[in-house]
Short mmCIF file of C-alpha atoms in Angstrom, two decimals:
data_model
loop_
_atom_site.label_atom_id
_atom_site.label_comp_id
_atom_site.label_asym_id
_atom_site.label_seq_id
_atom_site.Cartn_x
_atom_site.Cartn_y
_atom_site.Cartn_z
CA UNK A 1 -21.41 12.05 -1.14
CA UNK A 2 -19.41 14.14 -3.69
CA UNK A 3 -15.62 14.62 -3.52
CA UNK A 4 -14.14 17.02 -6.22
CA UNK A 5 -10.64 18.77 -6.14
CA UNK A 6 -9.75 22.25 -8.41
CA UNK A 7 -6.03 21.73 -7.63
CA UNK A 8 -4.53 19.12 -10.48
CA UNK A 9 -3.87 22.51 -13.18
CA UNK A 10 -1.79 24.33 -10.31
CA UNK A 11 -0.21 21.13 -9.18
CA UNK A 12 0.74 20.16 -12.93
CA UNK A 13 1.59 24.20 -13.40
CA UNK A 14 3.91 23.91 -10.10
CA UNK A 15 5.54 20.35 -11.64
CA UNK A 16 6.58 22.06 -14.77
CA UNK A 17 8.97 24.47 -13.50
CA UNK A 18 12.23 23.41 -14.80
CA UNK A 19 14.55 26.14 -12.82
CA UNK A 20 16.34 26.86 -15.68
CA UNK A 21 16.27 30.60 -15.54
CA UNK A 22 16.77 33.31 -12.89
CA UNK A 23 13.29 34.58 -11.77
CA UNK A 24 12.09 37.45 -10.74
CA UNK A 25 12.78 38.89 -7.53
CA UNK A 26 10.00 38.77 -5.01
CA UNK A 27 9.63 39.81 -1.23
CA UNK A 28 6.75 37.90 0.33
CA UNK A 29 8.07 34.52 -0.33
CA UNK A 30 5.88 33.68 -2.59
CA UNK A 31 7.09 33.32 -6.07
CA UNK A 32 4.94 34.92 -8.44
CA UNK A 33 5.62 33.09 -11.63
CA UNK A 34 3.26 31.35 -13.21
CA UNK A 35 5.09 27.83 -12.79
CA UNK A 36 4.15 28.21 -9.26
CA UNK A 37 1.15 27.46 -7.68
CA UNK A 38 0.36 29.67 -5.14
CA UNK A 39 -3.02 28.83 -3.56
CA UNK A 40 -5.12 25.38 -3.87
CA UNK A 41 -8.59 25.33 -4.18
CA UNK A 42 -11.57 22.69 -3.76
CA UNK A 43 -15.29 22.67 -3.14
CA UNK A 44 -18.37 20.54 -2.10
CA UNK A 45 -21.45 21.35 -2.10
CA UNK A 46 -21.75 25.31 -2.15
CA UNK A 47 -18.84 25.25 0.01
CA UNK A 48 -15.21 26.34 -1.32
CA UNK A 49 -12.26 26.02 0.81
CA UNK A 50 -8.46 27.15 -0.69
CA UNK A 51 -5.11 26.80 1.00
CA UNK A 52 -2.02 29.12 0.85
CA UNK A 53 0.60 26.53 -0.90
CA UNK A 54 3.26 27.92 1.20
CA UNK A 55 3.96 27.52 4.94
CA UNK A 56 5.48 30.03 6.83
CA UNK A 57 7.02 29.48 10.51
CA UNK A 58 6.21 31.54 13.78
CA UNK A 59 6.97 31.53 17.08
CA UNK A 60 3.78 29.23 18.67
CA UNK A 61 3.40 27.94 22.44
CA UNK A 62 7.20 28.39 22.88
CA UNK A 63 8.12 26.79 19.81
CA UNK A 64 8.69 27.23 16.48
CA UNK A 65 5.56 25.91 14.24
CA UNK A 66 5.05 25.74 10.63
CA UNK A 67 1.95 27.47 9.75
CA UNK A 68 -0.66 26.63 6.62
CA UNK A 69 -3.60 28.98 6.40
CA UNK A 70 -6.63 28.16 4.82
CA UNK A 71 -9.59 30.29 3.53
CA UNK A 72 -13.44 29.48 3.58
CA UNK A 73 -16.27 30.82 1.18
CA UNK A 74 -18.85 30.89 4.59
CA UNK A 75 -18.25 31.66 7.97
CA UNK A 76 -16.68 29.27 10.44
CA UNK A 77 -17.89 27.42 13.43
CA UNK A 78 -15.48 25.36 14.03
CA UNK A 79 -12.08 23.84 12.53
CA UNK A 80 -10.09 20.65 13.93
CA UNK A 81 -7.13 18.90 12.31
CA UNK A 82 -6.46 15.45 12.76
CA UNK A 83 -4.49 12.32 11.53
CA UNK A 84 -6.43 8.99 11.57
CA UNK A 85 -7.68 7.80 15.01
CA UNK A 86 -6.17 11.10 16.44
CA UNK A 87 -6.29 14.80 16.89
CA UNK A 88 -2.89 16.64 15.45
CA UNK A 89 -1.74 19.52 15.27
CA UNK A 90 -3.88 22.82 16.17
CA UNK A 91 -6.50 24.39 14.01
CA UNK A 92 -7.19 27.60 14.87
CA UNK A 93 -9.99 30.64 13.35
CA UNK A 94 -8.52 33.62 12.59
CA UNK A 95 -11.44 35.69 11.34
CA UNK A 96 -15.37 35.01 10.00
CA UNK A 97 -13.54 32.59 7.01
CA UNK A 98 -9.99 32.40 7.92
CA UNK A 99 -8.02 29.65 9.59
CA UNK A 100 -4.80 28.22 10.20
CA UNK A 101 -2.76 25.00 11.04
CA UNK A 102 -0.12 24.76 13.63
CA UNK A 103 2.28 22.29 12.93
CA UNK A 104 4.67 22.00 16.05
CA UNK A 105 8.47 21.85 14.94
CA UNK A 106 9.65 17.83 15.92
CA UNK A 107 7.21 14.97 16.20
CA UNK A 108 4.49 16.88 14.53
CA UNK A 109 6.19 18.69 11.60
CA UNK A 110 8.38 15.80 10.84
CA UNK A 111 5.39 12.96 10.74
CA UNK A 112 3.70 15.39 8.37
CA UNK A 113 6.67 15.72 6.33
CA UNK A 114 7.19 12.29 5.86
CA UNK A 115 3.82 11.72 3.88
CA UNK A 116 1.43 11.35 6.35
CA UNK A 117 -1.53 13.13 4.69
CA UNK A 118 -3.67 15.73 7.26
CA UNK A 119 -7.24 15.79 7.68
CA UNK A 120 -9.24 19.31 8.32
CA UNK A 121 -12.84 19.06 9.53
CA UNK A 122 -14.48 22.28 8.98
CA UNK A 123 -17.62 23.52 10.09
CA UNK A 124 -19.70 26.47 8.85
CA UNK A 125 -22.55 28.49 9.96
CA UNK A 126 -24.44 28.37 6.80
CA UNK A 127 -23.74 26.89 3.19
CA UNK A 128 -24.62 23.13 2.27
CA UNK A 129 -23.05 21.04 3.89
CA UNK A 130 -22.64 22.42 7.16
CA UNK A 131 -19.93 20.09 7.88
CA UNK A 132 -16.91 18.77 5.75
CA UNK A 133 -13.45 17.22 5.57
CA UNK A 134 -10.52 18.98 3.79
CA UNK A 135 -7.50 15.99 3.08
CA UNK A 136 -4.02 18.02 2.21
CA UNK A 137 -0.94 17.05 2.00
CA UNK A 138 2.41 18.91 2.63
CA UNK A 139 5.79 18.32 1.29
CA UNK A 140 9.40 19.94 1.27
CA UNK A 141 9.52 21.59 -1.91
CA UNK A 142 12.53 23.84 -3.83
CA UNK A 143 11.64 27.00 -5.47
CA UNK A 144 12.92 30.09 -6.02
CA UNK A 145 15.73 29.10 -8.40
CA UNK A 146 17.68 31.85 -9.47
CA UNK A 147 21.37 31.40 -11.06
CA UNK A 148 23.20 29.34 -13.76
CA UNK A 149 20.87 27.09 -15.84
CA UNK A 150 23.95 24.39 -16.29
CA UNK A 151 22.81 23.16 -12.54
CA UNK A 152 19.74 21.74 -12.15
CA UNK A 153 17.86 21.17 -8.83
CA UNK A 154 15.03 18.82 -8.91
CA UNK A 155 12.00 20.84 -6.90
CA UNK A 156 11.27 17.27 -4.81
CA UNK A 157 12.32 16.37 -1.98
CA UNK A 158 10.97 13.05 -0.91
CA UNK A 159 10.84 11.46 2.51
CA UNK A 160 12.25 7.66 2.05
CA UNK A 161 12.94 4.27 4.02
CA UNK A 162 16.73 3.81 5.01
CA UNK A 163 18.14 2.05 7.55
CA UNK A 164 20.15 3.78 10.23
CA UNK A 165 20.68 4.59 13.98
CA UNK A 166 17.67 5.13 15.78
CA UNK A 167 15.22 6.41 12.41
CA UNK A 168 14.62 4.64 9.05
CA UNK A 169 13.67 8.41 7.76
CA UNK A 170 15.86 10.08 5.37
CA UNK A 171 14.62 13.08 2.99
CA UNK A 172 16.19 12.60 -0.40
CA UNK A 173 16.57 15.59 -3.14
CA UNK A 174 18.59 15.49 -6.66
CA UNK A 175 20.46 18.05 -8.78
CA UNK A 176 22.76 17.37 -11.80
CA UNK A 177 25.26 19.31 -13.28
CA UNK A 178 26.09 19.72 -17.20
CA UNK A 179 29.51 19.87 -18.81
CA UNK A 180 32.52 19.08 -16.90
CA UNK A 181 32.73 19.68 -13.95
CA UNK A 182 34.65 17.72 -10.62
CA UNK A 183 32.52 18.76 -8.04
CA UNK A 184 28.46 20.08 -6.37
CA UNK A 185 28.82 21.81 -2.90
CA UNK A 186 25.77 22.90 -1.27
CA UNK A 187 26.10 25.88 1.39
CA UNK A 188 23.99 28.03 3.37
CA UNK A 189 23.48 29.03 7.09
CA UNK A 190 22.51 26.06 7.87
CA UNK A 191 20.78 22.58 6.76
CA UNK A 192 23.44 21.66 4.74
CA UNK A 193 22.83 17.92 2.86
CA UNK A 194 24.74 15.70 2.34
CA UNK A 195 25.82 15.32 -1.41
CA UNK A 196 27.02 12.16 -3.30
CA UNK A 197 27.77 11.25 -6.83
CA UNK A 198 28.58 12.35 -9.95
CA UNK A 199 27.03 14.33 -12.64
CA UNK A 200 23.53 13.21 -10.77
CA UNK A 201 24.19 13.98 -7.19
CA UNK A 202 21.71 12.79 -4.46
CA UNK A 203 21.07 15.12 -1.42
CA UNK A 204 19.96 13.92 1.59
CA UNK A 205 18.97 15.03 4.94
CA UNK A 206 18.50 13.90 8.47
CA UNK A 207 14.39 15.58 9.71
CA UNK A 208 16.91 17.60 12.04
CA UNK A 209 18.71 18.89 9.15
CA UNK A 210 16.09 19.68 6.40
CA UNK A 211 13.78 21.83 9.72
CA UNK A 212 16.79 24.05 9.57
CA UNK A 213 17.07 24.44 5.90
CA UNK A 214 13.10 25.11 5.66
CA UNK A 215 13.31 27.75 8.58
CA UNK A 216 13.37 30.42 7.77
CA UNK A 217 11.83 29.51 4.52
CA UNK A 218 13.31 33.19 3.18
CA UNK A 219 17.64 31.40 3.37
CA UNK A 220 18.35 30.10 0.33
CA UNK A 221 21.14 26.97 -0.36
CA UNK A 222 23.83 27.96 -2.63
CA UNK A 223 24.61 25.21 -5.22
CA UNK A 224 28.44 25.80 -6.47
CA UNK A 225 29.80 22.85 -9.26
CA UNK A 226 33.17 23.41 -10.55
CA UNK A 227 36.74 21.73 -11.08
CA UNK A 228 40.41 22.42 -9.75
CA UNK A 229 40.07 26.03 -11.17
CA UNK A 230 37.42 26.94 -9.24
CA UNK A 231 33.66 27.55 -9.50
CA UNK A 232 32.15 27.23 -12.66
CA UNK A 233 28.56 27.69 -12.05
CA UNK A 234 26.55 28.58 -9.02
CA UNK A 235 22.80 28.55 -8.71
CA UNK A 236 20.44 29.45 -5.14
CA UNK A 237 17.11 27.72 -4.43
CA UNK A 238 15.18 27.76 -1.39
CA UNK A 239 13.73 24.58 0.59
CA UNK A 240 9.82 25.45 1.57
CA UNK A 241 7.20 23.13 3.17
CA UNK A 242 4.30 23.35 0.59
CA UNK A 243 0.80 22.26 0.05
CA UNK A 244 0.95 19.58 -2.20
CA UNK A 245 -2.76 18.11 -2.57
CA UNK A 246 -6.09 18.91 -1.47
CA UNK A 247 -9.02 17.68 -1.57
CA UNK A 248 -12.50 17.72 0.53
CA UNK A 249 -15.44 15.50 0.75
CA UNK A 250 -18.74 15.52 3.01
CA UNK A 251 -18.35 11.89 3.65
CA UNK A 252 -16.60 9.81 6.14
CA UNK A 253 -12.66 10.94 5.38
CA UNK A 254 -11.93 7.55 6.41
CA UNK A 255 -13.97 5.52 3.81
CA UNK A 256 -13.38 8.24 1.38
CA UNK A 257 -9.35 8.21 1.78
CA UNK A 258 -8.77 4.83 3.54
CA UNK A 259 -5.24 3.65 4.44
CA UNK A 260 -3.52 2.65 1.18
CA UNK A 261 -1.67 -0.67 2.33
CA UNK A 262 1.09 -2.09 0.82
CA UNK A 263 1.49 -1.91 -2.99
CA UNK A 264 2.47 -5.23 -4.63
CA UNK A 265 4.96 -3.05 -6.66
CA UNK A 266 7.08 -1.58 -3.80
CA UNK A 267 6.57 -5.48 -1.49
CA UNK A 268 8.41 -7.10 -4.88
CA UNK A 269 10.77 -4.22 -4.69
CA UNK A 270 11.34 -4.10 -0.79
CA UNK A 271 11.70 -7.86 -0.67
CA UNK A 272 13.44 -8.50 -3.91
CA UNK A 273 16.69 -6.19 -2.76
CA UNK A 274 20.46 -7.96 -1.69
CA UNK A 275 20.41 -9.10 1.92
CA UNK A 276 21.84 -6.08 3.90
CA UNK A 277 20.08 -3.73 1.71
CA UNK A 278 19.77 -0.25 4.05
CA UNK A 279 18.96 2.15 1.26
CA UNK A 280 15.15 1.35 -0.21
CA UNK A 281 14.91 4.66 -2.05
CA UNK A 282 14.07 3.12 -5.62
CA UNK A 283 11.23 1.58 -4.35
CA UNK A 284 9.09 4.14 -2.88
CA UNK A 285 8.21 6.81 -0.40
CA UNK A 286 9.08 6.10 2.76
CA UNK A 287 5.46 5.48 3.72
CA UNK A 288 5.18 3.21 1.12
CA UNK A 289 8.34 1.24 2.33
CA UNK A 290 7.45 1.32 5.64
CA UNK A 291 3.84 -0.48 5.07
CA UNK A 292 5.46 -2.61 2.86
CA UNK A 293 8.03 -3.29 5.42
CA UNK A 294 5.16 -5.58 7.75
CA UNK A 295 3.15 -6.56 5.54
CA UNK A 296 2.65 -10.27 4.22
CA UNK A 297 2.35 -11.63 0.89
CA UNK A 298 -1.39 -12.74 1.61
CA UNK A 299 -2.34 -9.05 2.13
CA UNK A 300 -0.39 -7.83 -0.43
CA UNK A 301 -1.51 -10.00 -3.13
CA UNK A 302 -4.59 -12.26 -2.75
CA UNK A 303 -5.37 -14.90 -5.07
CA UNK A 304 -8.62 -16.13 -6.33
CA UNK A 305 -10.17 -19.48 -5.90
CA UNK A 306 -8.27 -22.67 -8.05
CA UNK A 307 -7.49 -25.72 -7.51
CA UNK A 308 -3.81 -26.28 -8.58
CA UNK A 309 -2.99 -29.90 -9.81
CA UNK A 310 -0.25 -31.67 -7.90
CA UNK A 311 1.63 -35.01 -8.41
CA UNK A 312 0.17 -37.67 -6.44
CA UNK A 313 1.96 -40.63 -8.48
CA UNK A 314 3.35 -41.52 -4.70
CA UNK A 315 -0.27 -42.48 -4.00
CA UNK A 316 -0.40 -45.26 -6.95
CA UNK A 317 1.11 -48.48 -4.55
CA UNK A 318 -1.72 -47.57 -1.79
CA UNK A 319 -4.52 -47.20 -4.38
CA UNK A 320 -3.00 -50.77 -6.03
CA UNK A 321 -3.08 -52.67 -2.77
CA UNK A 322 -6.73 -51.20 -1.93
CA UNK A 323 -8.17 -52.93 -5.29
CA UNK A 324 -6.24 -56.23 -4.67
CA UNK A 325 -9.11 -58.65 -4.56
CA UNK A 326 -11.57 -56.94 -6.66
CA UNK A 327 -13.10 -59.85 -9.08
CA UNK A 328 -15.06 -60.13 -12.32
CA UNK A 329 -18.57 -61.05 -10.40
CA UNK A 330 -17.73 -58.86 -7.40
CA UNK A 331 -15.51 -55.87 -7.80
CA UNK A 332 -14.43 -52.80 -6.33
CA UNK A 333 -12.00 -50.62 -7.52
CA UNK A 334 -10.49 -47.39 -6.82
CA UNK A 335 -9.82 -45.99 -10.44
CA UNK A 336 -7.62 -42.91 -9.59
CA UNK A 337 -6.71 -40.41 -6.80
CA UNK A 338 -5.61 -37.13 -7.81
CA UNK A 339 -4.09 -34.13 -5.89
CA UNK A 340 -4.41 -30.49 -5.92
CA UNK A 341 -3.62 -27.53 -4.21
CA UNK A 342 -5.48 -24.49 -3.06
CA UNK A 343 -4.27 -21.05 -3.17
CA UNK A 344 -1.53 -19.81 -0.53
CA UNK A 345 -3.28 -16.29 -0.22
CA UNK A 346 -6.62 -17.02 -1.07
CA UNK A 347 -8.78 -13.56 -1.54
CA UNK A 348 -11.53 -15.60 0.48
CA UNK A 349 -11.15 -18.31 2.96
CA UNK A 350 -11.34 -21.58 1.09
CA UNK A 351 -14.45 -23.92 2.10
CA UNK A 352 -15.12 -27.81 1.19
CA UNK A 353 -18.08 -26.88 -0.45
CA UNK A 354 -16.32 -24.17 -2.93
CA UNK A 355 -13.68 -27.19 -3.72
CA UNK A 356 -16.27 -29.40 -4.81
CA UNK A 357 -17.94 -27.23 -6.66
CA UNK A 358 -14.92 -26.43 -8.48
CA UNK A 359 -14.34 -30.32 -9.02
CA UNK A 360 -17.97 -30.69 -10.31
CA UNK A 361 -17.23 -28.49 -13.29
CA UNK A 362 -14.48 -31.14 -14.84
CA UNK A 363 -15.17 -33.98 -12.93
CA UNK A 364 -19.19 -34.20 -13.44
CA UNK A 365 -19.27 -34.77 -9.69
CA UNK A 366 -22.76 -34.50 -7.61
CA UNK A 367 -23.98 -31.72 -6.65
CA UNK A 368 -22.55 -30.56 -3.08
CA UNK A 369 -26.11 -31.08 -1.32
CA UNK A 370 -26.30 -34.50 -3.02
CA UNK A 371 -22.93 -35.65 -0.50
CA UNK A 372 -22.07 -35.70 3.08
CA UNK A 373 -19.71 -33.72 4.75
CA UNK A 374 -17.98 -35.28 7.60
CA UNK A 375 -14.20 -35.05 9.66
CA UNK A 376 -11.91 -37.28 10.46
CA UNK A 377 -13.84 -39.03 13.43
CA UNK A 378 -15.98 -39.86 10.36
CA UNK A 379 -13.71 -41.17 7.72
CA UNK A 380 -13.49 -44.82 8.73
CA UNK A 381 -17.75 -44.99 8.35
CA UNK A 382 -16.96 -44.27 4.72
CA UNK A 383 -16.28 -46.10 1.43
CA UNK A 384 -12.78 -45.89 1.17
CA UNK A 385 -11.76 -45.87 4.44
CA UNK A 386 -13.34 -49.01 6.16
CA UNK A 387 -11.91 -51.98 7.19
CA UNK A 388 -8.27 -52.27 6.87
CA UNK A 389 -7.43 -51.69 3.60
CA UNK A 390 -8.88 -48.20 4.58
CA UNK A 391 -7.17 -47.45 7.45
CA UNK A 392 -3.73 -48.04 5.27
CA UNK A 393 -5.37 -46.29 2.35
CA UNK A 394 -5.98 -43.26 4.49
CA UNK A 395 -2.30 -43.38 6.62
CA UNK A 396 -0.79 -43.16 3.15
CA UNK A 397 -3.14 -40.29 2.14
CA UNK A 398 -2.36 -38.53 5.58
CA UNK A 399 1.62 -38.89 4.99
CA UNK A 400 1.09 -37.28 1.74
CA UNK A 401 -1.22 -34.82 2.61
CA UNK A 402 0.33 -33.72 5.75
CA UNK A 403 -2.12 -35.09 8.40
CA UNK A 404 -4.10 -32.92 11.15
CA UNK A 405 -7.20 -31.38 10.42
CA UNK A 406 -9.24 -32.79 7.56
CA UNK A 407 -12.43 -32.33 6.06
CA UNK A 408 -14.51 -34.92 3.90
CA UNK A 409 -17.35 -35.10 1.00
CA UNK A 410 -18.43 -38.37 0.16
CA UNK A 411 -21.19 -38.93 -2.57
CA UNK A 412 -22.17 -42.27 -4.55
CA UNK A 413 -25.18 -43.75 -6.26
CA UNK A 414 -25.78 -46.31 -8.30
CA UNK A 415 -25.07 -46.08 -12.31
CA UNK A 416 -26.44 -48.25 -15.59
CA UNK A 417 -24.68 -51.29 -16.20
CA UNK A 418 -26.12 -54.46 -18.52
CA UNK A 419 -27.05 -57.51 -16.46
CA UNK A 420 -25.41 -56.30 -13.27
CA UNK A 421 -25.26 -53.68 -10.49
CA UNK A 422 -22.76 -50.69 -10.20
CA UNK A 423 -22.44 -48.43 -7.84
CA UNK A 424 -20.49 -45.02 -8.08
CA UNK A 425 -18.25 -43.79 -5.21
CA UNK A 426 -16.88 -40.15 -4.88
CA UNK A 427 -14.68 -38.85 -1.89
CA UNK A 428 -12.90 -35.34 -1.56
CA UNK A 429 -10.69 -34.82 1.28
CA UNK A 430 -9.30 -31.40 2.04
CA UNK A 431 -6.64 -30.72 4.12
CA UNK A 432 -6.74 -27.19 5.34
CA UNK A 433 -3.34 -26.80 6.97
CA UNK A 434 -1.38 -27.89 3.96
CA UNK A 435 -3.93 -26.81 1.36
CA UNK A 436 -4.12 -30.01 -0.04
CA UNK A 437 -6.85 -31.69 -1.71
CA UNK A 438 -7.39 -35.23 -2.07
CA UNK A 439 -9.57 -36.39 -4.56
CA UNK A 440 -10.97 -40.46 -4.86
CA UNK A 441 -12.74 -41.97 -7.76
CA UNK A 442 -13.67 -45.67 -7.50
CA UNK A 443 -16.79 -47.52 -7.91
CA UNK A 444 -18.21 -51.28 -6.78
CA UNK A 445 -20.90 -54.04 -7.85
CA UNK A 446 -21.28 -57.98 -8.54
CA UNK A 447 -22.97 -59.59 -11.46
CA UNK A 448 -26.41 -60.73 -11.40
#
C-alpha cells in the first residue's frame, strides 16, 4: 500500500497570501496569483488524480449544490463519494477522465463544511491500481482581497464548538484593523457576520448565514473600518468553499485515515474551561471539540502498567493483633503489609499475574507459576486468612481495600535458618474495583 500527496507546496503557496495588496482582476473566479492554489494533485501507482480547489454552485435535483470537479490521468469506470459507514453526496462522470461532486446545499454541504473529511473511490479502466480512494477535504476560504492593506482579513474560516439553540456549530473568521480606528462593518448582499471586538474583530456565522455568503461565490463582503468622520479604509474579499487537502491511497481508506479521537490537548482544554463555558473556540475545530465533548479520560489518555504506592499505616493494629502470640520456639509473624494502586486508565486491562510480576522485580517474590491463584471463596484455606485471626485480618483488609471482588496469589516455601525450620509466606490480593493492591509478607517456624 502506498499513499503519497503532491498538494503540501500549493497548500503552503495558498497559506502565504497575506491580502495585503489589490490583485489583479480576474473573471472565472479563480484567482490567478501565484499565492493561490488553484488545482491539487496526488497519485498512486501510475494513477494521478487532481481537484479544481474551487467549488462552484449550480442548480442540481431542484437545489442548489456546491460542485468540486476532479480530473483523472485514465479513463473512468466508476466514481462514488462517501463519508465513513455511508454513501454522501453524488459522484458523477462527466467525460472519459472527468468527474464531479455534488454537494447538496443543507445537511450535506454544511456536515462537509464543518470538517468532516470526504472520501472518493475511483475506478479506472486501465492503469495500476484499478481501484483507489481519493480523501479531500473542503473548507470556507477568503480570497480575492482587493482594497486597503491597513485591514486585514484572515483567509480561514473555521467551523467551531459553541453552545447555542438547537446547533453547537458556529463558523468563526478574523480581520484586524491598523491605526485608529472606532469601528469594522462587514456588508454585502447577503451573509453578513456578525462582528465583535476591537482592533482584532472575530466574525462569525450561523451554516445558514455563511451558504449565503459562499453563493454565489462571485459577491464579495465589503470590509469598511473607520471613526466618527467616516470611513477610513475599505477592503472586499470573497468567501469560497475550497479544496483544502487531498490525498489518495489503494488501501483500505479506513485503516489508512482512521477516525482521529479525542486529542488529550483539546480534552484538557474542553474540560479545563469556567463552568458555563458556551464558546470552546480556543480549543479546537469544532470536530475536535465535539469528540472531545464524549469522550473519557481513559480513552483519551491511557496509562501504562505501575503499581502506585499507597499508605496502608491504617493496616498496622490488624497486622499487630495477627502476630500476638508468636513465640521464640514457635513463631509466626506477619512482617509488613503494603498498599498500592493500579492505574485509573490502564492502556491494557490489569491482570494478577502482571501485578506480581511487577512485585517480583523489588520484592524478589516467586515466580507467578511458583503460587496459586485463588478468589475469595478461597482466602480462608490460606496462610493469612485461617482461623480467626484471619477472618479479622482480612475484614480489616476488605474495609480498606473496598471489599467485592478480589483476586489472590499465595506462594511460600521454606528458607535456611541455623538449628531450626522457617518457612516463607507471600500473599497478593488485588482488588479490581478499587484498583487496590494488597500486598502480605510474613513467615513461620519452631526451633528444633
Amino acid at each position: 500500500m502506498q499513499l503519497r500527496t503532491l498538494a503540501l507546496a500549493s497548500l503552503a503557496a495558498l497559506a502565504a497570501c497575506t491580502n495585503a495588496t489589490p490583485e489583479t482582476a480576474e473573471e472565472t473566479g479563480v484567482s490567478t496569483a501565484a499565492a493561490t492554489a488553484t488545482r491539487l494533485y496526488a497519485s498512486v501507482g501510475d494513477n494521478e488524480l487532481s481537484f479544481e480547489t474551487l467549488g462552484t454552485f449550480e442548480e442540481r435535483d431542484g437545489v442548489r449544490a456546491l460542485i468540486i470537479r476532479g480530473t483523472a490521468n485514465r479513463y473512468l469506470s466508476d466514481v462514488l463519494s462517501f463519508v465513513p459507514d455511508d454513501a454522501f453526496g453524488d459522484a458523477n462522470i462527466i467525460s472519459e477522465r472527468r468527474f464531479e461532486l455534488v454537494l447538496h446545499e443543507g445537511h450535506e454541504l454544511n456536515t462537509v463544511l464543518s470538517g468532516l473529511p470526504l472520501f472518493v473511490r475511483v475506478d479506472t479502466f486501465t492503469g495500476m491500481p484499478r481501484s483507489y480512494t481519493a480523501r479531500i477535504v473542503i473548507a470556507p476560504r477568503f480570497f480575492d482581497f482587493r482594497g486597503d492593506s491597513g485591514i486585514w482579513i484572515d483567509e480561514a474560516v473555521n467551523p467551531i464548538y459553541v453552545v447555542q439553540g438547537n446547533t453547537h456549530l458556529l463558523y468563526r473568521g478574523h480581520a484586524s484593523v491598523s491605526g485608529y480606528v472606532d469601528w469594522l462593518t462587514v456588508t454585502a448582499t447577503d451573509g453578513i457576520p456578525q462582528v465583535y471586538g476591537r482592533p482584532n474583530y472575530r466574525l462569525d456565522w450561523s451554516y445558514p448565514t455563511l451558504y449565503q455568503a459562499i453563493d454565489p461565490h462571485t459577491d464579495p463582503l465589503t470590509f469598511s473600518a473607520g471613526a466618527d468622520d467616516g470611513v477610513a479604509m475599505q477592503k472586499t474579499a470573497r468567501l469560497v468553499a475550497r479544496v483544502m487537502e487531498l490525498a489518495v491511497t489503494d488501501g483500505d481508506a479506513y485503516d489508512v485515515w482512521p477516525d482521529p479521537g479525542c486529542d488529550l490537548a483539546v480534552y484538557n482544554c474542553y474540560h479545563s474551561q469556567p463552568a458555563g463555558t458556551t464558546d470552546f473556540g480556543q480549543c479546537g475545530t469544532y470536530r475536535q471539540v465535539l469528540r472531545c465533548t464524549y469522550a473519557s479520560a481513559c480513552e483519551v489518555s491511557p496509562q501504562p502498567f505501575s503499581l502506585t504506592a499507597a499508605d496502608a499505616s491504617s493496616l498496622e493494629p490488624a497486622r499487630a493483633a495477627w502476630n500476638v502470640g508468636s513465640t521464640p520456639l514457635s513463631w509466626y509473624e506477619i512482617s509488613s503489609i503494603a498498599a498500592y494502586t493500579t492505574p485509573e486508565c490502564p492502556a491494557q486491562p490489569v491482570t494478577l499475574q502482571a501485578i506480581v510480576e511487577h512485585l517480583g522485580a523489588d520484592h524478589s517474590l516467586p515466580s507467578f507459576t511458583d503460587g496459586t491463584v485463588t478468589n475469595r471463596a478461597g482466602l480462608a484455606q490460606s496462610y493469612f486468612f485461617s482461623g480467626g485471626k484471619g477472618a479479622a485480618l482480612l475484614s480489616r483488609i476488605d474495609a480498606y481495600a473496598g471489599g467485592g471482588d478480589v483476586q489472590a496469589w499465595f506462594s511460600g516455601g521454606e528458607v535456611a535458618c541455623h538449628n531450626c525450620h522457617d518457612f516463607k509466606e507471600w500473599g497478593v490480593l488485588y482488588y479490581p474495583a478499587s484498583r487496590k493492591v494488597i500486598v502480605l509478607d510474613g513467615h513461620h517456624g519452631y526451633d528444633s
